[in-house]
mmCIF file with all atom_site columns, C-alpha atoms in Angstrom:
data_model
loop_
_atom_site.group_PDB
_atom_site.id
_atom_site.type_symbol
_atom_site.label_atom_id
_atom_site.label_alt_id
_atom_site.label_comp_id
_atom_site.label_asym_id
_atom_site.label_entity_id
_atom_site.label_seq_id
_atom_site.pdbx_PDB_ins_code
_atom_site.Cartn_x
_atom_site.Cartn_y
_atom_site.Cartn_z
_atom_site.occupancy
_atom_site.B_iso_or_equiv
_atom_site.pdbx_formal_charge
_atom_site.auth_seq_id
_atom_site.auth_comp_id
_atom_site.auth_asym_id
_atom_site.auth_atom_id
_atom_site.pdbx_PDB_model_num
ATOM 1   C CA . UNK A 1 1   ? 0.000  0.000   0.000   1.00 83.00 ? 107 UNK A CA 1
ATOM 2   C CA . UNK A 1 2   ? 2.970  2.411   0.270   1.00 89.00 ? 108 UNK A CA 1
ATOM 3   C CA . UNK A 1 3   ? 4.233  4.762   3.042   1.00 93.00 ? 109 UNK A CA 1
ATOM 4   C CA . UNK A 1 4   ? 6.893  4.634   5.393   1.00 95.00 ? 110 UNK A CA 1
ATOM 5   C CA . UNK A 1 5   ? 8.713  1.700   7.413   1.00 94.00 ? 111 UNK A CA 1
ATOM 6   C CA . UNK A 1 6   ? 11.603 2.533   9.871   1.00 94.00 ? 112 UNK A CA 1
ATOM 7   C CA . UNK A 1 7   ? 12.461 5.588   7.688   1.00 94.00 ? 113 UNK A CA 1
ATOM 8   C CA . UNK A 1 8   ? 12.210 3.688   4.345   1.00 92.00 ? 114 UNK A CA 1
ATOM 9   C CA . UNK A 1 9   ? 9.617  5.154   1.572   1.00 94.00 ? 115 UNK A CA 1
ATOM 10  C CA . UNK A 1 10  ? 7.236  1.841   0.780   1.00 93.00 ? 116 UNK A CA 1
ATOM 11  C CA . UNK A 1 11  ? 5.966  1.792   -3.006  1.00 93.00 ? 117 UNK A CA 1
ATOM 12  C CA . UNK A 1 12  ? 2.378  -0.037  -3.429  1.00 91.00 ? 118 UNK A CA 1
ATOM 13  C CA . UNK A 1 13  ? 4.413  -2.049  -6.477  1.00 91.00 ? 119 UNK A CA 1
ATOM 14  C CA . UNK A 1 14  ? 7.605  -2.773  -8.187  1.00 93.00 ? 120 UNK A CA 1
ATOM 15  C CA . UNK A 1 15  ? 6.739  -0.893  -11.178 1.00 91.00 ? 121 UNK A CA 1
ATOM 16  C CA . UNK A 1 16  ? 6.276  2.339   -8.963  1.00 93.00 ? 122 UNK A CA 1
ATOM 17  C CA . UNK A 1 17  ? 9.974  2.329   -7.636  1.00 95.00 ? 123 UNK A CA 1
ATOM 18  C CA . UNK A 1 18  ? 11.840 5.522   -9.532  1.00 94.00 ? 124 UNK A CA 1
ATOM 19  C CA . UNK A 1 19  ? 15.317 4.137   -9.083  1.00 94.00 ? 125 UNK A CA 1
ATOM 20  C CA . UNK A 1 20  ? 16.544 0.961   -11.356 1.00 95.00 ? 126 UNK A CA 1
ATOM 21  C CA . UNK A 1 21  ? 16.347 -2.254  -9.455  1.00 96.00 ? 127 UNK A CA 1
ATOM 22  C CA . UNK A 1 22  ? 19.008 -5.281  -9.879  1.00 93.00 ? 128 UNK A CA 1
ATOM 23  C CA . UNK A 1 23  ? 17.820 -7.997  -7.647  1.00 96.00 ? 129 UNK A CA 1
ATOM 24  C CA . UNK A 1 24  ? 14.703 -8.135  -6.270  1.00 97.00 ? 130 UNK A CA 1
ATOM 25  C CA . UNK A 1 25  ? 13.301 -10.536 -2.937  1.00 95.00 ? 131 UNK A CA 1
ATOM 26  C CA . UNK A 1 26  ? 10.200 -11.107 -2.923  1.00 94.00 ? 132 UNK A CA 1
ATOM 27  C CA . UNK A 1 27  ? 7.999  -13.507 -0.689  1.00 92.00 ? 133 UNK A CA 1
ATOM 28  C CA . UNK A 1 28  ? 4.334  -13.215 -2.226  1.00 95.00 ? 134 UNK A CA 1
ATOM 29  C CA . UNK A 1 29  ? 2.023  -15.527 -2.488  1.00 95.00 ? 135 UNK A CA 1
ATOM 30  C CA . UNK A 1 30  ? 2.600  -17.734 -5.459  1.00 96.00 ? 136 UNK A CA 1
ATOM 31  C CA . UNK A 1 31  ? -0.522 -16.316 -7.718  1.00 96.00 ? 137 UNK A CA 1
ATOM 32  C CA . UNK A 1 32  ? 1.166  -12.973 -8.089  1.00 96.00 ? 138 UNK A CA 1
ATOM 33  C CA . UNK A 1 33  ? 4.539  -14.340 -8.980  1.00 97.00 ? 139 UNK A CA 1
ATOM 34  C CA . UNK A 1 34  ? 4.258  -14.158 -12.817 1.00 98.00 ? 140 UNK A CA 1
ATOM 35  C CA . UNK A 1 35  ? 3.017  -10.803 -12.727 1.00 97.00 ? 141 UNK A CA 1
ATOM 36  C CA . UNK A 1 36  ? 5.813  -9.807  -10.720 1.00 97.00 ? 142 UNK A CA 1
ATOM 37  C CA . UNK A 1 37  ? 8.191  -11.419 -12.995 1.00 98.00 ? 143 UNK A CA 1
ATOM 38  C CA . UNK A 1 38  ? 6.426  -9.125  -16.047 1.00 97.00 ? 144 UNK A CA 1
ATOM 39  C CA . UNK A 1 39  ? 7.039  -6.038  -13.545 1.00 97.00 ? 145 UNK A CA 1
ATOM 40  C CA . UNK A 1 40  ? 10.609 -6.509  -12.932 1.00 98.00 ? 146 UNK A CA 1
ATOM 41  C CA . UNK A 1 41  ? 11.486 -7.225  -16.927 1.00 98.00 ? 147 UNK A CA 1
ATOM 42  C CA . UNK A 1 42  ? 10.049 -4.071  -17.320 1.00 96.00 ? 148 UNK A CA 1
ATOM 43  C CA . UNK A 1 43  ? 11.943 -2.764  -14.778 1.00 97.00 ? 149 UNK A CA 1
ATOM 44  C CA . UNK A 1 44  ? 15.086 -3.871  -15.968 1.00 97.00 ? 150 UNK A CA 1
ATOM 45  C CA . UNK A 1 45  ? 15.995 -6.618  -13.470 1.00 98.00 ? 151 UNK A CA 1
ATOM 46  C CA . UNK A 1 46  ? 18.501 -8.914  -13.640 1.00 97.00 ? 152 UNK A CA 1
ATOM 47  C CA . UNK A 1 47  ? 17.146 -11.276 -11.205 1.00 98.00 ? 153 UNK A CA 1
ATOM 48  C CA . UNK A 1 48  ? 14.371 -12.343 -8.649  1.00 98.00 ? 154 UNK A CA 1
ATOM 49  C CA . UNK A 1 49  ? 15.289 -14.552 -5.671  1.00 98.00 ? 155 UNK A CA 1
ATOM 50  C CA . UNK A 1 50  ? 11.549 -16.388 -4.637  1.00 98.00 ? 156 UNK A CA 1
ATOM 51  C CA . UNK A 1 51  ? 10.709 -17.295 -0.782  1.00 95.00 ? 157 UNK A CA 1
ATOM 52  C CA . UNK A 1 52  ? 7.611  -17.923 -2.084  1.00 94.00 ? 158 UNK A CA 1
ATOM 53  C CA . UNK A 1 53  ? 6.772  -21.620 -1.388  1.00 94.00 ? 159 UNK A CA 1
ATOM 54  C CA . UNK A 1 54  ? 3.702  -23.648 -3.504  1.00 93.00 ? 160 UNK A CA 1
ATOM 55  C CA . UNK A 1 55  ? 5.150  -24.936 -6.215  1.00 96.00 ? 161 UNK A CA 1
ATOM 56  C CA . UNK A 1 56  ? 6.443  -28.539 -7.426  1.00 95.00 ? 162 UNK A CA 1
ATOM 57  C CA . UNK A 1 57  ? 7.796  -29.402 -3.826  1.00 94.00 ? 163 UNK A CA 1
ATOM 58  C CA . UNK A 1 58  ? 4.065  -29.789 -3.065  1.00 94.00 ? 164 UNK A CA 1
ATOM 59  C CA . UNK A 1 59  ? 4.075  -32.898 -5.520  1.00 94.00 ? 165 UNK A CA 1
ATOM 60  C CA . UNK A 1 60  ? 0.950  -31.497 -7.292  1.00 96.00 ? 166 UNK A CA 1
ATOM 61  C CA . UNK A 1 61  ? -0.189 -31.011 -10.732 1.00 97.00 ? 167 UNK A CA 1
ATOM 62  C CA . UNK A 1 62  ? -1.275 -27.259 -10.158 1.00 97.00 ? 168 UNK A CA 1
ATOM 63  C CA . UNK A 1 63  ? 2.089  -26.863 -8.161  1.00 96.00 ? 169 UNK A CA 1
ATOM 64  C CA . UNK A 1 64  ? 4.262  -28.373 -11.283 1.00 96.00 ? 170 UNK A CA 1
ATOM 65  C CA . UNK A 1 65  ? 2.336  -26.200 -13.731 1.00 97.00 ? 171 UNK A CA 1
ATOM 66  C CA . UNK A 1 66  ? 2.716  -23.074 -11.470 1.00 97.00 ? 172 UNK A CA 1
ATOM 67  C CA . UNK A 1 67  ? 6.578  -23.667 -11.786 1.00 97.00 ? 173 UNK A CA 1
ATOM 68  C CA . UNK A 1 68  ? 6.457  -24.373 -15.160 1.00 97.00 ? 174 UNK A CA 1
ATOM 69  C CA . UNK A 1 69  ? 5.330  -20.831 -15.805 1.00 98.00 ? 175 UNK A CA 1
ATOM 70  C CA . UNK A 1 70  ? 7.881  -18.857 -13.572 1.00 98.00 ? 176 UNK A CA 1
ATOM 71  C CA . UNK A 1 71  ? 10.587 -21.241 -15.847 1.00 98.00 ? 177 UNK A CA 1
ATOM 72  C CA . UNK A 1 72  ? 8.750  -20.131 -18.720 1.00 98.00 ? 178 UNK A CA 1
ATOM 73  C CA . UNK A 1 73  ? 8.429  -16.073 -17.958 1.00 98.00 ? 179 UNK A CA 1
ATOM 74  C CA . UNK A 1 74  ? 12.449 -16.462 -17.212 1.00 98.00 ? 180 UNK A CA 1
ATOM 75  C CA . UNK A 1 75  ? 13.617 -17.479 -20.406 1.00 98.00 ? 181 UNK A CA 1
ATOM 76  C CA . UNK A 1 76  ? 11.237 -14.887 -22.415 1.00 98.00 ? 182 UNK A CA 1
ATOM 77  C CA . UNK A 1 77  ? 11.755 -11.880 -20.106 1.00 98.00 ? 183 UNK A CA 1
ATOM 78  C CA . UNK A 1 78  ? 15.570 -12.463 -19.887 1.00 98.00 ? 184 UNK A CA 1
ATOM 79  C CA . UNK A 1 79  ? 14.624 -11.914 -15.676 1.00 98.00 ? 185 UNK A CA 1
ATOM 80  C CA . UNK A 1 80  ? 16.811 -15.222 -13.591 1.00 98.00 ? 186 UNK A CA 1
ATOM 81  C CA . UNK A 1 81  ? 15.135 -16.551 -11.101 1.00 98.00 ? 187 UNK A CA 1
ATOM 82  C CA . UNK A 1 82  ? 16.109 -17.885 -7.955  1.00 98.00 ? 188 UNK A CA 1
ATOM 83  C CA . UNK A 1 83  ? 14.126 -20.381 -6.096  1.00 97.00 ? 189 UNK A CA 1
ATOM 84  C CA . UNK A 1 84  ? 11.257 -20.847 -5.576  1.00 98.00 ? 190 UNK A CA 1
ATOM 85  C CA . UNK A 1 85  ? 10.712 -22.213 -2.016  1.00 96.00 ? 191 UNK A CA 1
ATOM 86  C CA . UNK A 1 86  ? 14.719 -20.846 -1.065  1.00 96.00 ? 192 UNK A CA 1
ATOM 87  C CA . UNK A 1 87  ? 16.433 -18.242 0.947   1.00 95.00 ? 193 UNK A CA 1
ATOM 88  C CA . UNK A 1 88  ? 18.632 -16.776 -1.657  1.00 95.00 ? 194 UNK A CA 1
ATOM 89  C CA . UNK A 1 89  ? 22.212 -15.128 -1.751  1.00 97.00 ? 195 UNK A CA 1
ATOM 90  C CA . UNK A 1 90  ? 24.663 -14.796 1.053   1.00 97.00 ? 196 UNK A CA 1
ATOM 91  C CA . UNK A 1 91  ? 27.767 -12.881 0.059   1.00 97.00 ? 197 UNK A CA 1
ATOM 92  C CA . UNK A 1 92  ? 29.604 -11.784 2.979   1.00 97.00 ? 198 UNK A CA 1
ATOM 93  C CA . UNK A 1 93  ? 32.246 -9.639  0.915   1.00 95.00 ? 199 UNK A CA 1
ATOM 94  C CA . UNK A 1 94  ? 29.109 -7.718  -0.412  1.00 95.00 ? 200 UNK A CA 1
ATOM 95  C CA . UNK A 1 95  ? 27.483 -7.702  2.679   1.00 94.00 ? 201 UNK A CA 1
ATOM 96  C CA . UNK A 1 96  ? 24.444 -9.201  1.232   1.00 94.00 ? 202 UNK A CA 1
ATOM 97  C CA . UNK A 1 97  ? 22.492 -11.872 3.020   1.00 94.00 ? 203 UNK A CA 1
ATOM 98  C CA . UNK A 1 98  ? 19.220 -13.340 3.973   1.00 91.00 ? 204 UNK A CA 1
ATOM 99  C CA . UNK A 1 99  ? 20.127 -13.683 7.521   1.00 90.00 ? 205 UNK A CA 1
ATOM 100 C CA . UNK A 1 100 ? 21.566 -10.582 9.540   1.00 89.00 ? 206 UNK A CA 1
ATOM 101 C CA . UNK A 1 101 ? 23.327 -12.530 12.264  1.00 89.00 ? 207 UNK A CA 1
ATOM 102 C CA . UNK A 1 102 ? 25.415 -14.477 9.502   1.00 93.00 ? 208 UNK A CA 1
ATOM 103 C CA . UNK A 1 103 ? 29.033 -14.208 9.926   1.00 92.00 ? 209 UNK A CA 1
ATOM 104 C CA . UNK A 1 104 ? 30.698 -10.978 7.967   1.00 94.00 ? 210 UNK A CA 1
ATOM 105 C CA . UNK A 1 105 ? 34.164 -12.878 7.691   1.00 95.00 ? 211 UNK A CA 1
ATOM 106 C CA . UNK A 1 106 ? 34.636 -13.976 3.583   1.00 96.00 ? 212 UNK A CA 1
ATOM 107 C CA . UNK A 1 107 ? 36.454 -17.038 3.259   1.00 97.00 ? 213 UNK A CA 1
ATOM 108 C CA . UNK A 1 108 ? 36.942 -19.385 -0.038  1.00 97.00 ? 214 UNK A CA 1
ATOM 109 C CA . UNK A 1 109 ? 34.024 -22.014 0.382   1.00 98.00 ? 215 UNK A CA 1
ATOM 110 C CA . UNK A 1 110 ? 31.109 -21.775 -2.213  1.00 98.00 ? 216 UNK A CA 1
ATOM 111 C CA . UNK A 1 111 ? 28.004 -23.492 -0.865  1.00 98.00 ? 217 UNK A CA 1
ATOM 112 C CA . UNK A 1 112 ? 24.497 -24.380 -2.719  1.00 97.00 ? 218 UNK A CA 1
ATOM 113 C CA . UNK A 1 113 ? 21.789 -25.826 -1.217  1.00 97.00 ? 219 UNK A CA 1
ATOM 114 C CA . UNK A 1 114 ? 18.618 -26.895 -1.864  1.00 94.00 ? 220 UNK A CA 1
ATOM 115 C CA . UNK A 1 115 ? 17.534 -26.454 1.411   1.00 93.00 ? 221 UNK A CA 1
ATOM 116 C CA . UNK A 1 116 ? 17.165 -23.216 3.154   1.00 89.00 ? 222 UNK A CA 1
ATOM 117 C CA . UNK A 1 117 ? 16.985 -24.354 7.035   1.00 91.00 ? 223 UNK A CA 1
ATOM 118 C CA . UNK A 1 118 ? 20.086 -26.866 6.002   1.00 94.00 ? 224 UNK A CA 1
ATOM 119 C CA . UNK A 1 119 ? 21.527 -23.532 4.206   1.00 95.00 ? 225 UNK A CA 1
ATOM 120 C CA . UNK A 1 120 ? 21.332 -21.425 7.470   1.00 93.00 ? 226 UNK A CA 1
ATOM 121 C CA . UNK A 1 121 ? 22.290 -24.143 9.927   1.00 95.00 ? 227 UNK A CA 1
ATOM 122 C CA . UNK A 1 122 ? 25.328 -24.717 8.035   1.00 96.00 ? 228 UNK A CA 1
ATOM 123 C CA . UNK A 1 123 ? 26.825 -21.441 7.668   1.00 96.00 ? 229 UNK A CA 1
ATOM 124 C CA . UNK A 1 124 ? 26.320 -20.778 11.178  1.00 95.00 ? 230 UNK A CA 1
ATOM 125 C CA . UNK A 1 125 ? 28.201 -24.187 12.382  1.00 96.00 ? 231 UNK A CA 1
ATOM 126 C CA . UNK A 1 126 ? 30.571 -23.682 9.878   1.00 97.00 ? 232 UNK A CA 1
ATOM 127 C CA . UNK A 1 127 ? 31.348 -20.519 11.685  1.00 95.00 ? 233 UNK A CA 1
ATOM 128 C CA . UNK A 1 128 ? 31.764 -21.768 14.834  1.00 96.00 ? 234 UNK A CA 1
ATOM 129 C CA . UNK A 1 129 ? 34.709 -23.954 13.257  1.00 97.00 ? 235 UNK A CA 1
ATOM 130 C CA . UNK A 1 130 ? 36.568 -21.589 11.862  1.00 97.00 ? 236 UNK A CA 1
ATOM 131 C CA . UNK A 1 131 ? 35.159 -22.228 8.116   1.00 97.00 ? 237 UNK A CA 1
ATOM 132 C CA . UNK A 1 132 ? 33.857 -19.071 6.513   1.00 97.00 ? 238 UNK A CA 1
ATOM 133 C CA . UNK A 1 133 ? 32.107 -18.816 2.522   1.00 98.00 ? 239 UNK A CA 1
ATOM 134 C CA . UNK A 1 134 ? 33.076 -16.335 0.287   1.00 98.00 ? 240 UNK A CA 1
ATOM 135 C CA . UNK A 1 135 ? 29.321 -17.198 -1.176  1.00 98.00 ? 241 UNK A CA 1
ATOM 136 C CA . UNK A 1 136 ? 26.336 -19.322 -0.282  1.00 98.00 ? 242 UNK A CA 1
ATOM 137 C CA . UNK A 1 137 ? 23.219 -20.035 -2.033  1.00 98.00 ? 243 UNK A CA 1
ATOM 138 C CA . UNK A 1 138 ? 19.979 -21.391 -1.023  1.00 97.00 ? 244 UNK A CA 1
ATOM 139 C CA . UNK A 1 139 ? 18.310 -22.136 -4.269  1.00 97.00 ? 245 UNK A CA 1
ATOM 140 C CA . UNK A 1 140 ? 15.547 -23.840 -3.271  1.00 96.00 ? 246 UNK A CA 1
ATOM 141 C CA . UNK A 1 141 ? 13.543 -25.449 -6.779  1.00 96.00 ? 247 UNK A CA 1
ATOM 142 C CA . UNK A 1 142 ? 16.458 -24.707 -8.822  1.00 96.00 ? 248 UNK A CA 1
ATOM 143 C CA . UNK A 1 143 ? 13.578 -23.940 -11.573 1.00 96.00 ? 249 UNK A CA 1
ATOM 144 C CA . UNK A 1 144 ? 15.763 -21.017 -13.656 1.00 97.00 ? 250 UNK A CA 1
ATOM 145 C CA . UNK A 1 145 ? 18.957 -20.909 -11.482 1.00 97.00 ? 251 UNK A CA 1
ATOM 146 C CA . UNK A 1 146 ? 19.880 -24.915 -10.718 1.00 96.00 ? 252 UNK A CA 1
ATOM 147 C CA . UNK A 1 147 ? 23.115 -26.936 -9.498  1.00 95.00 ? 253 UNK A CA 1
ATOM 148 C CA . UNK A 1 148 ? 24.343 -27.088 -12.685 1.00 94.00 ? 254 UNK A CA 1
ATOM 149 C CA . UNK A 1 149 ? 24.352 -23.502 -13.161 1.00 95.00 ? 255 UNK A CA 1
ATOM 150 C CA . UNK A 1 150 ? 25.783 -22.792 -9.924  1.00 97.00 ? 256 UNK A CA 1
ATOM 151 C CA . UNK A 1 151 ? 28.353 -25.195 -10.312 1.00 96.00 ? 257 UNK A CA 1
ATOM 152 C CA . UNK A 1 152 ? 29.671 -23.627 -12.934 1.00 96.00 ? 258 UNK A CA 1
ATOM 153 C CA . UNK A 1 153 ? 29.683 -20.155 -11.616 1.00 97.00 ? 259 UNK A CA 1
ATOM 154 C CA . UNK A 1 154 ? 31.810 -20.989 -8.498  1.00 98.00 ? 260 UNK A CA 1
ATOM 155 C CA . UNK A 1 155 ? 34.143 -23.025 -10.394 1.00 97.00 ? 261 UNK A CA 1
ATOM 156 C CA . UNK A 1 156 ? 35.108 -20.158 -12.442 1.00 98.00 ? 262 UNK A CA 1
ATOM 157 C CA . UNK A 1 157 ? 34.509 -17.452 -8.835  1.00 98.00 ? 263 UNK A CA 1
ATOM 158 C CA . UNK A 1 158 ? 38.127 -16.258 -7.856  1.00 97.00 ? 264 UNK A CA 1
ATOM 159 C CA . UNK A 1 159 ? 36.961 -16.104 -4.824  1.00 97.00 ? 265 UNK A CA 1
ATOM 160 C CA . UNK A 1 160 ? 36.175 -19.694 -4.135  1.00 98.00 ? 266 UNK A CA 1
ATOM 161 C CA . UNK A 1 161 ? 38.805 -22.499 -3.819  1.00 98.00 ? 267 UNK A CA 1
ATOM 162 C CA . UNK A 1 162 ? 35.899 -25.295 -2.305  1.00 98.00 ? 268 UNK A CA 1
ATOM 163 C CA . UNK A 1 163 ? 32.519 -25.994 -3.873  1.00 98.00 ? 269 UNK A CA 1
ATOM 164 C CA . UNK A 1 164 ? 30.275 -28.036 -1.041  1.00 97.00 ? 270 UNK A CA 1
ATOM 165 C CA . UNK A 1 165 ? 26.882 -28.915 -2.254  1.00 97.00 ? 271 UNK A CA 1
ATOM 166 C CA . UNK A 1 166 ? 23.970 -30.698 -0.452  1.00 96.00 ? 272 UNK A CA 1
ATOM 167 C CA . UNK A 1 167 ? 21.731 -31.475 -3.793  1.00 94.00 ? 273 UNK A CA 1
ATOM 168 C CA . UNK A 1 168 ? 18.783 -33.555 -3.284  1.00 90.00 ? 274 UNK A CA 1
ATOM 169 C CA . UNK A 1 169 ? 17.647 -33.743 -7.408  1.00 85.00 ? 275 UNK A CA 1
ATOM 170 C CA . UNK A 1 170 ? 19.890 -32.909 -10.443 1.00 84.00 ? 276 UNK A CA 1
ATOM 171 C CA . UNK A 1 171 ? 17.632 -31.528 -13.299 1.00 77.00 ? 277 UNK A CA 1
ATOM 172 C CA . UNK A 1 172 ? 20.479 -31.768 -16.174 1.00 73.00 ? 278 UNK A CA 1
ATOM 173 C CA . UNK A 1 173 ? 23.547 -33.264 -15.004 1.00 72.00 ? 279 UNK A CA 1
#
């Protein structure tokens, strides 16, 4: 609806935002996920990391098709998707992640996970051993962004030495 939290101007919608947008995070309900998709191609976004749960993890017909439409809206708007059902990006040399108490300290270990509570378990016990990530993602459905694609990023990432994976379903291998 729009207006003000903690000193932050709200906008009713994506379209409405003035400045250009690179990554949005959105956690809508799944039935106003495509359109959102539209809205940020028009926008110019790169990419859209989806909390949003309700899709082929349910097992269901209408949940498969649902997903099938977000894959579909990615490859003709040119917008990536992350997720659904995931957490997203934790970069702790951009000081970008999905958890604020995640540790700041970069290190060389790429992680992706399926599995966001696995995701933010890890990196925390990690921590505590002295192992740090110099980028984790939670990419939940893997429906435009998958292991395969992520694989291939952090083997080419200067930053990362170590790729650890927990993958419960390869798409393409």
């Amino acid at each position: 609806k729009g207006g003000e939290v903690s000193g932050l101007k709200m906008y009713p919608h994506l379209k409405d935002i003035p400045d250009q947008i690179d990554y949005v995070i959105s956690c809508i309900p799944a039935p106003l996920v495509p359109q959102l998709i539209r809205d940020a191609a028009v926008k110019g976004v790169k990419a859209v990391c989806l909390f949003t749960s309700g899709y082929s993890e349910l097992g269901t017909r209408q949940g498969r098709e649902a997903e099938e439409e977000i894959r579909q809206l990615a490859l003709t708007t040119g917008v990536r998707v992350v997720g659904p059902n995931c957490l997203g990006i934790h970069s702790p040399k951009a000081d970008f992640s999905y958890v604020p108490d995640f540790p700041h300290d970069s290190g060389h270990v790429a992680f992706l996970c399926q599995s966001g509570g696995l995701t933010a378990y890890l990196v925390r016990a990690a921590a505590a051993r002295g192992v740090h990530f110099s980028k984790v993602i939670s990419y939940g459905n893997g429906t435009d962004i998958n292991e395969t694609d992520l694989l291939k990023y952090f083997a080419q990432d200067s930053e990362t030495k170590i790729i650890a994976a927990y993958i419960e379903g390869v798409k393409c291998g």
